[in-house]
mmCIF file of C-alpha atoms in Angstrom:
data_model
loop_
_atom_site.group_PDB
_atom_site.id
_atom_site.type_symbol
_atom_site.label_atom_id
_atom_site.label_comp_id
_atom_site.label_asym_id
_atom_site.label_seq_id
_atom_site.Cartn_x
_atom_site.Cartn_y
_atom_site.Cartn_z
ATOM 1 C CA UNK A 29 -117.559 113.221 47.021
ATOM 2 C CA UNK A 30 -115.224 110.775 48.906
ATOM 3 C CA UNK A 31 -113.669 108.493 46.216
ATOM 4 C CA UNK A 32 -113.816 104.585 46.496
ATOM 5 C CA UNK A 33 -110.983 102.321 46.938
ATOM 6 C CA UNK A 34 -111.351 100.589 43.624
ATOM 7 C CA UNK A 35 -108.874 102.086 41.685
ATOM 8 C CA UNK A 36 -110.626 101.281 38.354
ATOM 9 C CA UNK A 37 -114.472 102.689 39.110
ATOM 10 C CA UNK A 38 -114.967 104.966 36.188
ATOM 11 C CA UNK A 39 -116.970 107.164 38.381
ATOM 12 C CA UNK A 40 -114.446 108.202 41.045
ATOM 13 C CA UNK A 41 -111.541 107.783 38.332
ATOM 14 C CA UNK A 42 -112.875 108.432 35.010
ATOM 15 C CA UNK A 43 -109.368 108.328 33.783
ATOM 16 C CA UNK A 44 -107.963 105.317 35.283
ATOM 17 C CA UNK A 45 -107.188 103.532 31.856
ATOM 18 C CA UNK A 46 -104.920 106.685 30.661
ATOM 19 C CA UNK A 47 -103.692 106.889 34.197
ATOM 20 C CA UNK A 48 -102.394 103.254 34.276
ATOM 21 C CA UNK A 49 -101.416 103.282 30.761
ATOM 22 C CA UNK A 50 -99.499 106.421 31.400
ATOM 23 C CA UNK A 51 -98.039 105.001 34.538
ATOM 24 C CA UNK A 52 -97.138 101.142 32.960
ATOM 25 C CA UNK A 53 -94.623 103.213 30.013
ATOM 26 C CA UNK A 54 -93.086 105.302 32.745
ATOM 27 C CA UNK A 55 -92.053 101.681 34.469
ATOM 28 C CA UNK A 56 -91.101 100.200 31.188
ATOM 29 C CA UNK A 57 -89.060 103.468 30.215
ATOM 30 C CA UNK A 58 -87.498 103.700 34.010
ATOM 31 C CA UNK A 59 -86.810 99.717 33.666
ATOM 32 C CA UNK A 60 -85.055 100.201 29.503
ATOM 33 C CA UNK A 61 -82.786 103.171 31.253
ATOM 34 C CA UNK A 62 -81.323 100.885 33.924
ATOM 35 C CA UNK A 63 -80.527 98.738 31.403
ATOM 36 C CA UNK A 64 -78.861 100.973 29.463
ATOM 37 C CA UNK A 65 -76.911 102.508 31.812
ATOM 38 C CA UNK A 66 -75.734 98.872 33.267
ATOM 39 C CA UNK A 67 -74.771 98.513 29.687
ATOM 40 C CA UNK A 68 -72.814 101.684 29.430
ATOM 41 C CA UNK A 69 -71.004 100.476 32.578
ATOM 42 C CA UNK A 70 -70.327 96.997 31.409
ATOM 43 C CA UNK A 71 -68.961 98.308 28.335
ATOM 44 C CA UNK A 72 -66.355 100.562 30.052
ATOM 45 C CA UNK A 73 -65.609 97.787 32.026
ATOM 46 C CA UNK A 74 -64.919 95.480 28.902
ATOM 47 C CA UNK A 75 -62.834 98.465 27.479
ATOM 48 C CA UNK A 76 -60.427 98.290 30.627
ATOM 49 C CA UNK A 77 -60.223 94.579 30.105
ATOM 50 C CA UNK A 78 -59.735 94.590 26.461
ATOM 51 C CA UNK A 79 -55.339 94.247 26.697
ATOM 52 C CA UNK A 80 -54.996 90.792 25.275
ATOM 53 C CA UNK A 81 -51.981 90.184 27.305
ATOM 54 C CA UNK A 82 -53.030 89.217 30.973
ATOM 55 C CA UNK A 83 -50.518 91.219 32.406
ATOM 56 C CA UNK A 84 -51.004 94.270 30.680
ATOM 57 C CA UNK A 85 -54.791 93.888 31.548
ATOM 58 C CA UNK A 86 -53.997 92.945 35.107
ATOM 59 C CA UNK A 87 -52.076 96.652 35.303
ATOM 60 C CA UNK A 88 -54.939 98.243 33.759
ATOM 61 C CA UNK A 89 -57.303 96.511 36.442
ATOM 62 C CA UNK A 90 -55.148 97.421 39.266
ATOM 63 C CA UNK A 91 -55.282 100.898 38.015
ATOM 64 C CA UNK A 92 -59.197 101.244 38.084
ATOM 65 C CA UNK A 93 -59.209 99.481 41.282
ATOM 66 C CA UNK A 94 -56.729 102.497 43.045
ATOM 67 C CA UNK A 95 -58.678 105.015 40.858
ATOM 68 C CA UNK A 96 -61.748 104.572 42.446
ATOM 69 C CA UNK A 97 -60.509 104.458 46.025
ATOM 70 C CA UNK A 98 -58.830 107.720 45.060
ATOM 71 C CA UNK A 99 -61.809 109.162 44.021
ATOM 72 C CA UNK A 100 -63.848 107.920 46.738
ATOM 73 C CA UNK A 101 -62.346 106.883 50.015
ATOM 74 C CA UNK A 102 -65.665 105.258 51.193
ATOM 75 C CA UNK A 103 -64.791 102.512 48.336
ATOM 76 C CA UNK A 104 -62.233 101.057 50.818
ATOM 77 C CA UNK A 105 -62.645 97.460 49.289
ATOM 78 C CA UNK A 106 -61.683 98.800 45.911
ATOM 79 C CA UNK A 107 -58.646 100.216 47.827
ATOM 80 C CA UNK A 108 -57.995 96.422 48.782
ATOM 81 C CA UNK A 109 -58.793 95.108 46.222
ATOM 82 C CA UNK A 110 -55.883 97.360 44.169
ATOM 83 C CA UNK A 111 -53.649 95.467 46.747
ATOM 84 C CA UNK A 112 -54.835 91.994 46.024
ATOM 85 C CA UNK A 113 -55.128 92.451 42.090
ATOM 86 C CA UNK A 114 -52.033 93.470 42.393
ATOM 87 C CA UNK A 115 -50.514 90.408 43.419
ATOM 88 C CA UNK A 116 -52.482 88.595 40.995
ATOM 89 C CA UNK A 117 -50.705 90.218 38.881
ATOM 90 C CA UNK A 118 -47.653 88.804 40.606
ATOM 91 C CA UNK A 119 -48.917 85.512 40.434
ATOM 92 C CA UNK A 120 -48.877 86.371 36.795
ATOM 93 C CA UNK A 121 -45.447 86.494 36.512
ATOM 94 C CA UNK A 122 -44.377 84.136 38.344
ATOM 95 C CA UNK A 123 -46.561 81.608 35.972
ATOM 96 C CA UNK A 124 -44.993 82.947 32.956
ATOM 97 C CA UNK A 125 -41.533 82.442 34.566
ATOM 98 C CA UNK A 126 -42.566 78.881 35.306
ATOM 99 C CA UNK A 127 -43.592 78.780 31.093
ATOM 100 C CA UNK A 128 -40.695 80.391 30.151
ATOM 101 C CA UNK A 129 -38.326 78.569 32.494
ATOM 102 C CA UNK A 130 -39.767 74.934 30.264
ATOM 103 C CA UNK A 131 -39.650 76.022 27.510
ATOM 104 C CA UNK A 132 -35.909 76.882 28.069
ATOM 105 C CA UNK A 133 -35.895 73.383 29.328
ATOM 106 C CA UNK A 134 -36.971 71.968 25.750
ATOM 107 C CA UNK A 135 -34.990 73.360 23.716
ATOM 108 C CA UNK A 136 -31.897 71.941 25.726
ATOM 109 C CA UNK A 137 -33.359 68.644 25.463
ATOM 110 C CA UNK A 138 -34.035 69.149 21.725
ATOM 111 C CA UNK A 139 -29.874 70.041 21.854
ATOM 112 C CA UNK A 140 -29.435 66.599 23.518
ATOM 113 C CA UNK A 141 -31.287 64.823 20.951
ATOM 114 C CA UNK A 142 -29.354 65.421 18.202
ATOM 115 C CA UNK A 143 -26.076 65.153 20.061
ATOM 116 C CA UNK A 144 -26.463 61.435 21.841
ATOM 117 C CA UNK A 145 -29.794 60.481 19.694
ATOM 118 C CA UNK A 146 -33.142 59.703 20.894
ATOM 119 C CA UNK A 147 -32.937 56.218 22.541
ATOM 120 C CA UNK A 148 -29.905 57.334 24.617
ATOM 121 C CA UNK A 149 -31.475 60.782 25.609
ATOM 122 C CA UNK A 150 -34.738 58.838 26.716
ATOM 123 C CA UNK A 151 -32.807 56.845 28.922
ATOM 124 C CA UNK A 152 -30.588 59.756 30.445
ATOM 125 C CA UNK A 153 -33.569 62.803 30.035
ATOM 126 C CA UNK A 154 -36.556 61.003 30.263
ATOM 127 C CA UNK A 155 -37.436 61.925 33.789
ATOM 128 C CA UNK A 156 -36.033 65.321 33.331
ATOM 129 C CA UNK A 157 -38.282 65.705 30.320
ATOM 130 C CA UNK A 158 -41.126 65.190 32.320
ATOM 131 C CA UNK A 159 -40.423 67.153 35.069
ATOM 132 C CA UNK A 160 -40.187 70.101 32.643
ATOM 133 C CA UNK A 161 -43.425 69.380 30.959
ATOM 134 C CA UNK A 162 -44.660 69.203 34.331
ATOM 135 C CA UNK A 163 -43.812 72.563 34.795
ATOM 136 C CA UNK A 164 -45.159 73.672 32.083
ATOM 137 C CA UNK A 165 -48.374 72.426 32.223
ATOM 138 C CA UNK A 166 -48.825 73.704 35.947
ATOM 139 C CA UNK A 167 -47.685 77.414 34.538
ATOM 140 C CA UNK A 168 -49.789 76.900 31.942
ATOM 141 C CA UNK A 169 -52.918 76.382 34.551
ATOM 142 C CA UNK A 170 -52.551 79.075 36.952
ATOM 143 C CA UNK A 171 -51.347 81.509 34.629
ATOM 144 C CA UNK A 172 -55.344 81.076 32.989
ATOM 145 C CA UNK A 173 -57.033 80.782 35.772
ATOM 146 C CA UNK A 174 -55.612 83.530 37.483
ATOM 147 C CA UNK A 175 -56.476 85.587 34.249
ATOM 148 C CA UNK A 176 -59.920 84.687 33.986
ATOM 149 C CA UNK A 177 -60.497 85.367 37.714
ATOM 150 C CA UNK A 178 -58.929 88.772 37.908
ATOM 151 C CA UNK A 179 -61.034 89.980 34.378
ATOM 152 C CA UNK A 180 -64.543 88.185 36.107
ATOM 153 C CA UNK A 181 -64.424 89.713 39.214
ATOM 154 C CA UNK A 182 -63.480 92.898 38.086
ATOM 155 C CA UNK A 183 -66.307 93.072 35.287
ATOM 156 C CA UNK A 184 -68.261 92.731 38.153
ATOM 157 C CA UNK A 185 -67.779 94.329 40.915
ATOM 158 C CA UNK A 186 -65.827 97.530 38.741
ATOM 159 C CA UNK A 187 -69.384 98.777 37.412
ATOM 160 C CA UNK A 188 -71.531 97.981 40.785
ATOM 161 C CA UNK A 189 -69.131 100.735 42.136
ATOM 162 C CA UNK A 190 -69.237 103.411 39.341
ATOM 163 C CA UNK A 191 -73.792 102.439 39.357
ATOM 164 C CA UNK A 192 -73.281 103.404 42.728
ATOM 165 C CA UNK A 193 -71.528 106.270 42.495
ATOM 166 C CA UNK A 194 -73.311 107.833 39.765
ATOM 167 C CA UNK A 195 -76.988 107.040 40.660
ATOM 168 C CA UNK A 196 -76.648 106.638 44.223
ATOM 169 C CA UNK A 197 -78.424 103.354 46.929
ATOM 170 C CA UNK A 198 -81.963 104.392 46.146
ATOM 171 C CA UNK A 199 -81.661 103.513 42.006
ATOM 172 C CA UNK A 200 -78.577 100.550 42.823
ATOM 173 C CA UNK A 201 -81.643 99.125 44.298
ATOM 174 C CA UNK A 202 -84.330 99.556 42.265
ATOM 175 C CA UNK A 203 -81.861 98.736 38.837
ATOM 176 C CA UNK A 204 -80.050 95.307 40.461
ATOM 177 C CA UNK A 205 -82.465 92.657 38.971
ATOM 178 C CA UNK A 206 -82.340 94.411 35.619
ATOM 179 C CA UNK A 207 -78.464 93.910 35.574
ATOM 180 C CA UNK A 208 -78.791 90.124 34.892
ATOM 181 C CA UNK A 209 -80.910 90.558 31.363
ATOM 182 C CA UNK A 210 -77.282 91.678 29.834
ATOM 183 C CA UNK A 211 -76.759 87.925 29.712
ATOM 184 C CA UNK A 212 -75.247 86.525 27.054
ATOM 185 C CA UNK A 213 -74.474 90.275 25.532
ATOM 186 C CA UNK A 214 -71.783 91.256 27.727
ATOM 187 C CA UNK A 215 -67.866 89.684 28.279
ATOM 188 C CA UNK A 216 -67.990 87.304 30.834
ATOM 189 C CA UNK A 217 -65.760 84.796 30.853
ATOM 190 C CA UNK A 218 -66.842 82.408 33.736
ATOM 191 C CA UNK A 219 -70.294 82.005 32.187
ATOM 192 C CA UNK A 220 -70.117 78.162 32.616
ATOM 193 C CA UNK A 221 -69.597 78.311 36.169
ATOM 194 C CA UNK A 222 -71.210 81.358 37.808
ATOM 195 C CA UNK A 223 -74.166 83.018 36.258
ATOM 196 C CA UNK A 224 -73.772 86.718 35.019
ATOM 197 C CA UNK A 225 -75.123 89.427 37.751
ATOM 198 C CA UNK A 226 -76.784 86.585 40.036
ATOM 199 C CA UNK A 227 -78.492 88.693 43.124
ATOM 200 C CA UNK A 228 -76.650 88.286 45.744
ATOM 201 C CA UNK A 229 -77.570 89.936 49.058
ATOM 202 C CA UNK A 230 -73.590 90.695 50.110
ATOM 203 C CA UNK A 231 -74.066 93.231 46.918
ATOM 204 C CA UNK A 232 -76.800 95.515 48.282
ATOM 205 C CA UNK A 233 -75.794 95.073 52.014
ATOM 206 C CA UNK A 234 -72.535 96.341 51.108
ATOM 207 C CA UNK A 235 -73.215 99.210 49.441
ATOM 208 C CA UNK A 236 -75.988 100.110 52.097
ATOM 209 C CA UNK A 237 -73.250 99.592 54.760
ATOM 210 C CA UNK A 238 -70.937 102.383 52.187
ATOM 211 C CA UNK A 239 -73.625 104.933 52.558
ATOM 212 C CA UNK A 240 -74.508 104.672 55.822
ATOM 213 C CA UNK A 241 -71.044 104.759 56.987
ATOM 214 C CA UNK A 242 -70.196 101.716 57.945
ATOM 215 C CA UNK A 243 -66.984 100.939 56.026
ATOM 216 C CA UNK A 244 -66.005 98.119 57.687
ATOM 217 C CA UNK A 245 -69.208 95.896 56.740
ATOM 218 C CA UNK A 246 -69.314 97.517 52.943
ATOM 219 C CA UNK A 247 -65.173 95.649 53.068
ATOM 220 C CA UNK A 248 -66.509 92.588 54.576
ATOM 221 C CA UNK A 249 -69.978 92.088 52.804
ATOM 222 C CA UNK A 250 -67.713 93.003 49.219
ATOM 223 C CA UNK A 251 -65.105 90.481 50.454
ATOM 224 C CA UNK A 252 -67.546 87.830 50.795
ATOM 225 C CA UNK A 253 -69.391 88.108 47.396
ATOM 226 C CA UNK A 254 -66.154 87.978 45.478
ATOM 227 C CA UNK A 255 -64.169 85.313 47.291
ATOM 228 C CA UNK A 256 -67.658 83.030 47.861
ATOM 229 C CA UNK A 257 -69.819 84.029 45.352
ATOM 230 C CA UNK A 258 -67.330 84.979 42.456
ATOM 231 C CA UNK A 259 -63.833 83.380 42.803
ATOM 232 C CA UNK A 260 -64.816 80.085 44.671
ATOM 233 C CA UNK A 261 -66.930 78.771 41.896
ATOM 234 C CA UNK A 262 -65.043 80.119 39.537
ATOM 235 C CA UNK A 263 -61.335 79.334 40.055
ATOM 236 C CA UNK A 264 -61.097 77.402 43.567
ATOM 237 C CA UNK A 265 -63.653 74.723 42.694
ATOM 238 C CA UNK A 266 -61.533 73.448 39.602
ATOM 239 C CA UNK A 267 -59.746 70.121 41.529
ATOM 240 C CA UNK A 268 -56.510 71.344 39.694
ATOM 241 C CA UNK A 269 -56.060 74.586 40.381
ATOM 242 C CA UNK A 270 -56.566 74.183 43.899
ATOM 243 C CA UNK A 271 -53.743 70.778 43.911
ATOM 244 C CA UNK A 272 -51.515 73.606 42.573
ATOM 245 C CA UNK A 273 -52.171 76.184 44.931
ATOM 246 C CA UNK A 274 -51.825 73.304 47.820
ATOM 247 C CA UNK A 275 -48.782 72.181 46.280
ATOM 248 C CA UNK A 276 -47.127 75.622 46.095
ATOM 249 C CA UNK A 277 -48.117 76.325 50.039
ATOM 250 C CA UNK A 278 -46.258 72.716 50.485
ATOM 251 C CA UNK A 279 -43.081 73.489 48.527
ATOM 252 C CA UNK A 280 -42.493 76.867 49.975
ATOM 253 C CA UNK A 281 -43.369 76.236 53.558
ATOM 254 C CA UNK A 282 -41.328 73.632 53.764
ATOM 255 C CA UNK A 283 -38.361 75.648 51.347
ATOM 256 C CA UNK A 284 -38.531 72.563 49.052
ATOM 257 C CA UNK A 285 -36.453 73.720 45.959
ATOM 258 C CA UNK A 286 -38.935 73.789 43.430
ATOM 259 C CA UNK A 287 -37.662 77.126 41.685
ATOM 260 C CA UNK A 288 -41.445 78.211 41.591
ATOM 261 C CA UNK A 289 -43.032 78.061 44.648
ATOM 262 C CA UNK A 290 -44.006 81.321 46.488
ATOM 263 C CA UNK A 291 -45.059 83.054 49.284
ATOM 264 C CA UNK A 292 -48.801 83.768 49.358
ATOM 265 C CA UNK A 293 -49.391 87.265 50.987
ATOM 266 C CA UNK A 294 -50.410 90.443 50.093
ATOM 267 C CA UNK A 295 -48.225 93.185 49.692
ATOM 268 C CA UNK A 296 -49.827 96.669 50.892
ATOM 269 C CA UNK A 297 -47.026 98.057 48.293
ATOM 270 C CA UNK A 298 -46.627 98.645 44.352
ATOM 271 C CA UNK A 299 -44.284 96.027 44.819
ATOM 272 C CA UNK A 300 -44.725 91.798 44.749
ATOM 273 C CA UNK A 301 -42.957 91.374 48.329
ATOM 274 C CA UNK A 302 -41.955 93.617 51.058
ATOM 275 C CA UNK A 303 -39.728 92.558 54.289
ATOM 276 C CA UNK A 304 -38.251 93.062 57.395
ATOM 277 C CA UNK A 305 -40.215 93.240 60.689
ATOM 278 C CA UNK A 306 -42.181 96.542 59.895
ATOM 279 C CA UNK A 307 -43.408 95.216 56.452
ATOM 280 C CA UNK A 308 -46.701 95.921 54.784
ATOM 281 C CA UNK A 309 -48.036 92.756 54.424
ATOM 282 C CA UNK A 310 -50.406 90.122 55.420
ATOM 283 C CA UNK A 311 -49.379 86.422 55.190
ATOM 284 C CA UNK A 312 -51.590 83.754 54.426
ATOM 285 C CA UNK A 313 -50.212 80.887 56.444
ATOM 286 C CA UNK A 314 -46.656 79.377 57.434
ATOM 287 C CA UNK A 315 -48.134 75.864 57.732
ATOM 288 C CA UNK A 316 -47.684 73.089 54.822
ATOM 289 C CA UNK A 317 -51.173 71.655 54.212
ATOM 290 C CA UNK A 318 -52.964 75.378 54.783
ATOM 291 C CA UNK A 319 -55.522 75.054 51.867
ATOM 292 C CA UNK A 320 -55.953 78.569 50.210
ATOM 293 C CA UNK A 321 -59.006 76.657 48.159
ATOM 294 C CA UNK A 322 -60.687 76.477 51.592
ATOM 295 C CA UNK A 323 -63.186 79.025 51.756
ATOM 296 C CA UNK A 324 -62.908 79.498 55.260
ATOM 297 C CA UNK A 325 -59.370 79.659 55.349
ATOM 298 C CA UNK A 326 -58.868 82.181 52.639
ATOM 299 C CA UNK A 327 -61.548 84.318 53.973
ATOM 300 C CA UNK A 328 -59.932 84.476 57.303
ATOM 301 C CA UNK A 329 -56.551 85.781 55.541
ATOM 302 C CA UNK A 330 -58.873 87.642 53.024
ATOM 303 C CA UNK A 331 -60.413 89.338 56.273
ATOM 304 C CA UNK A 332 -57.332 89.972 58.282
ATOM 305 C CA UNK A 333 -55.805 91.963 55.320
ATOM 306 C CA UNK A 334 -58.813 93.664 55.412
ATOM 307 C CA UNK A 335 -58.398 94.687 59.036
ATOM 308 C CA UNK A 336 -54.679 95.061 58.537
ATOM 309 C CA UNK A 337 -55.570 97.933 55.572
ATOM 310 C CA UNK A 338 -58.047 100.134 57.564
ATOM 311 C CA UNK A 339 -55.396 99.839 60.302
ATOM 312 C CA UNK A 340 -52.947 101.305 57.740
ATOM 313 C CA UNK A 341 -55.073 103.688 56.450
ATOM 314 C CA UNK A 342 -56.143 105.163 60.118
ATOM 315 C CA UNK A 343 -52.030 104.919 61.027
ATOM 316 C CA UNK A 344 -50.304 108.673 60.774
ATOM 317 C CA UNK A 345 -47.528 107.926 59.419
ATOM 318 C CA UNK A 346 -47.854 104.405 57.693
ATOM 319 C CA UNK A 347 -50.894 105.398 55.907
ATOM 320 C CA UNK A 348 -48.789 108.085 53.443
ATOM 321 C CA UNK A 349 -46.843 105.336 52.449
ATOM 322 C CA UNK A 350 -49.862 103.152 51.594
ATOM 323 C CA UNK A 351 -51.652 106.315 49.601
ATOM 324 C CA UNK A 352 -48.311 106.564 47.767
ATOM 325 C CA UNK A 353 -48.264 103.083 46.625
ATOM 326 C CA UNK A 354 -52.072 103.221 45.796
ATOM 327 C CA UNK A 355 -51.378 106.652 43.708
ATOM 328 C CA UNK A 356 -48.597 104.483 41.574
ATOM 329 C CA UNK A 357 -50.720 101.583 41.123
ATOM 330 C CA UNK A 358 -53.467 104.508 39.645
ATOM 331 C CA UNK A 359 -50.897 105.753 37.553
ATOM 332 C CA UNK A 360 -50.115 101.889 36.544
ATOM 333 C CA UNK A 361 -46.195 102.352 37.696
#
């Protein structure tokens, strides 16, 4: 006898209720292990992250980053992204510097103050004073904001890459919307600005683009959900950060002598800077009011170093020296 089409007839499917039952716990078990294994991800991620000092942690993210590439050369963004971290890292310095530099600062004025007493040394240090606090407070700024970025973007993009590469596009798929109910269990230190595993369609693009092949796109689709959808909200967006980041792009394109201000590139190196006409590098921009808050303008640069890498990468002879620097920044030298 031909069955029906109502699933539920107790004629042509006498067992429907065990049938459905049987098939609703295999959902709910299917739907508990992609949460648990987004956890067991997360929570390797948060053990890479857990160096209290940023710069330590910045090494150890850099690390992961080249790790991955060098386990899978499809994960070319994680290659760039080695780069860029990397010179976060830089950044990094550089801010402590500026703290460091300050408080240096103070304790000469604290020196003055005793020696010519504090109405004098108001009169001759005042401005001085404030110049230095100035500093500090700026170094202060992009020093935690630079922090919080690198550790956010990599506890989120670091385990979409090892889902991936474990379970494959089929179950990245099917587990995505279950990622977000590790709200509020997980690190994540931009909570008050960017939700925790919001679906974004760059995220499943991207990784379709890895396994079909199509490197290129996976970089650019990757490149757009953590400059737009990650970093902008989180770090660009604050009015301050991005005054600083202006002001720096100011000071050093016009070679005002601030003491501070640097060059904003990125390095294809284990070093902060490379030059001379041949260098590995991509710079941001020579003019004085580019805007590397400007989400257009930092994803051009963001996109050109990009382009620049896979050039690299596809050049036979350059490319050895850009595996070699990768390979250190695994090894976290």
């Amino acid at each position: 006898m031909q069955k029906c089409d109502n699933p539920r007839c107790p004629v042509c499917y006498p067992n429907w209720k065990e049938e459905e039952a049987a098939a609703k716990k295999r959902a709910e078990e299917d739907k508990q292990d992609c949460i648990d294994c987004w956890r067991f991800y997360q929570k390797k991620a948060e053990a890479i992250v857990s160096v209290d000092d940023p710069i330590a942690r910045n090494r150890s993210i850099n690390a992961a980053y080249a790790q991955l590439w060098w386990d899978d050369r499809r994960f070319q963004w994680a290659g760039l992204a080695a780069f860029a971290s990397k010179q976060v890292g830089c950044g990094l310095l550089n801010a402590a510097e500026m703290i460091g530099k300050s408080a240096s600062d103070s304790v000469a004025n604290l020196r003055k103050v005793a020696s010519v007493g504090p109405a004098a040394w108001m009169t001759a240090y005042g401005a001085q004073s404030a110049v230095s606090a100035a500093t500090a407070e700026s170094g202060a700024k992009v020093y935690q904001m630079l922090a919080k970025g690198n550790t956010s973007l990599f506890l989120d993009v670091w385990p979409l890459h090892m889902f991936y590469k474990k379970f494959g596009l089929a179950r990245l798929k099917r587990c995505l919307p279950e990622r977000k109910l590790l709200r509020s269990s997980v690190l994540w230190p931009i909570e008050n600005s960017v939700p925790f595993a919001e679906e974004r369609p760059q995220i499943l693009s991207a990784f379709s683009a890895i396994d079909s092949g199509r490197i290129a796109d996976g970089v650019k689709d990757l490149a757009i959900h953590e400059q737009i959808n990650i970093l902008q909200p989180a770090m660009y967006n604050d009015p301050t950060f991005a005054l600083l980041m202006r002001a720096n792009q100011f000071a050093w394109a016009l070679h005002i002598p601030t003491g501070s201000a640097r060059e904003i590139q990125l390095a294809f190196a284990n070093q902060c800077t490379v030059t001379g006409a041949n260098a590995k590098n991509e710079r941001f921009s020579k003019e004085p009011l580019a805007n590397l808050a400007d989400p257009q303008q930092r994803m051009t640069f963001v996109l050109r170093a990009a382009q620049r890498f896979d050039q690299l990468l596809h050049d036979p002879l350059k490319k050895y020296d850009v595996e070699n620097s990768l390979y250190l920044i695994a090894h976290a030298r």
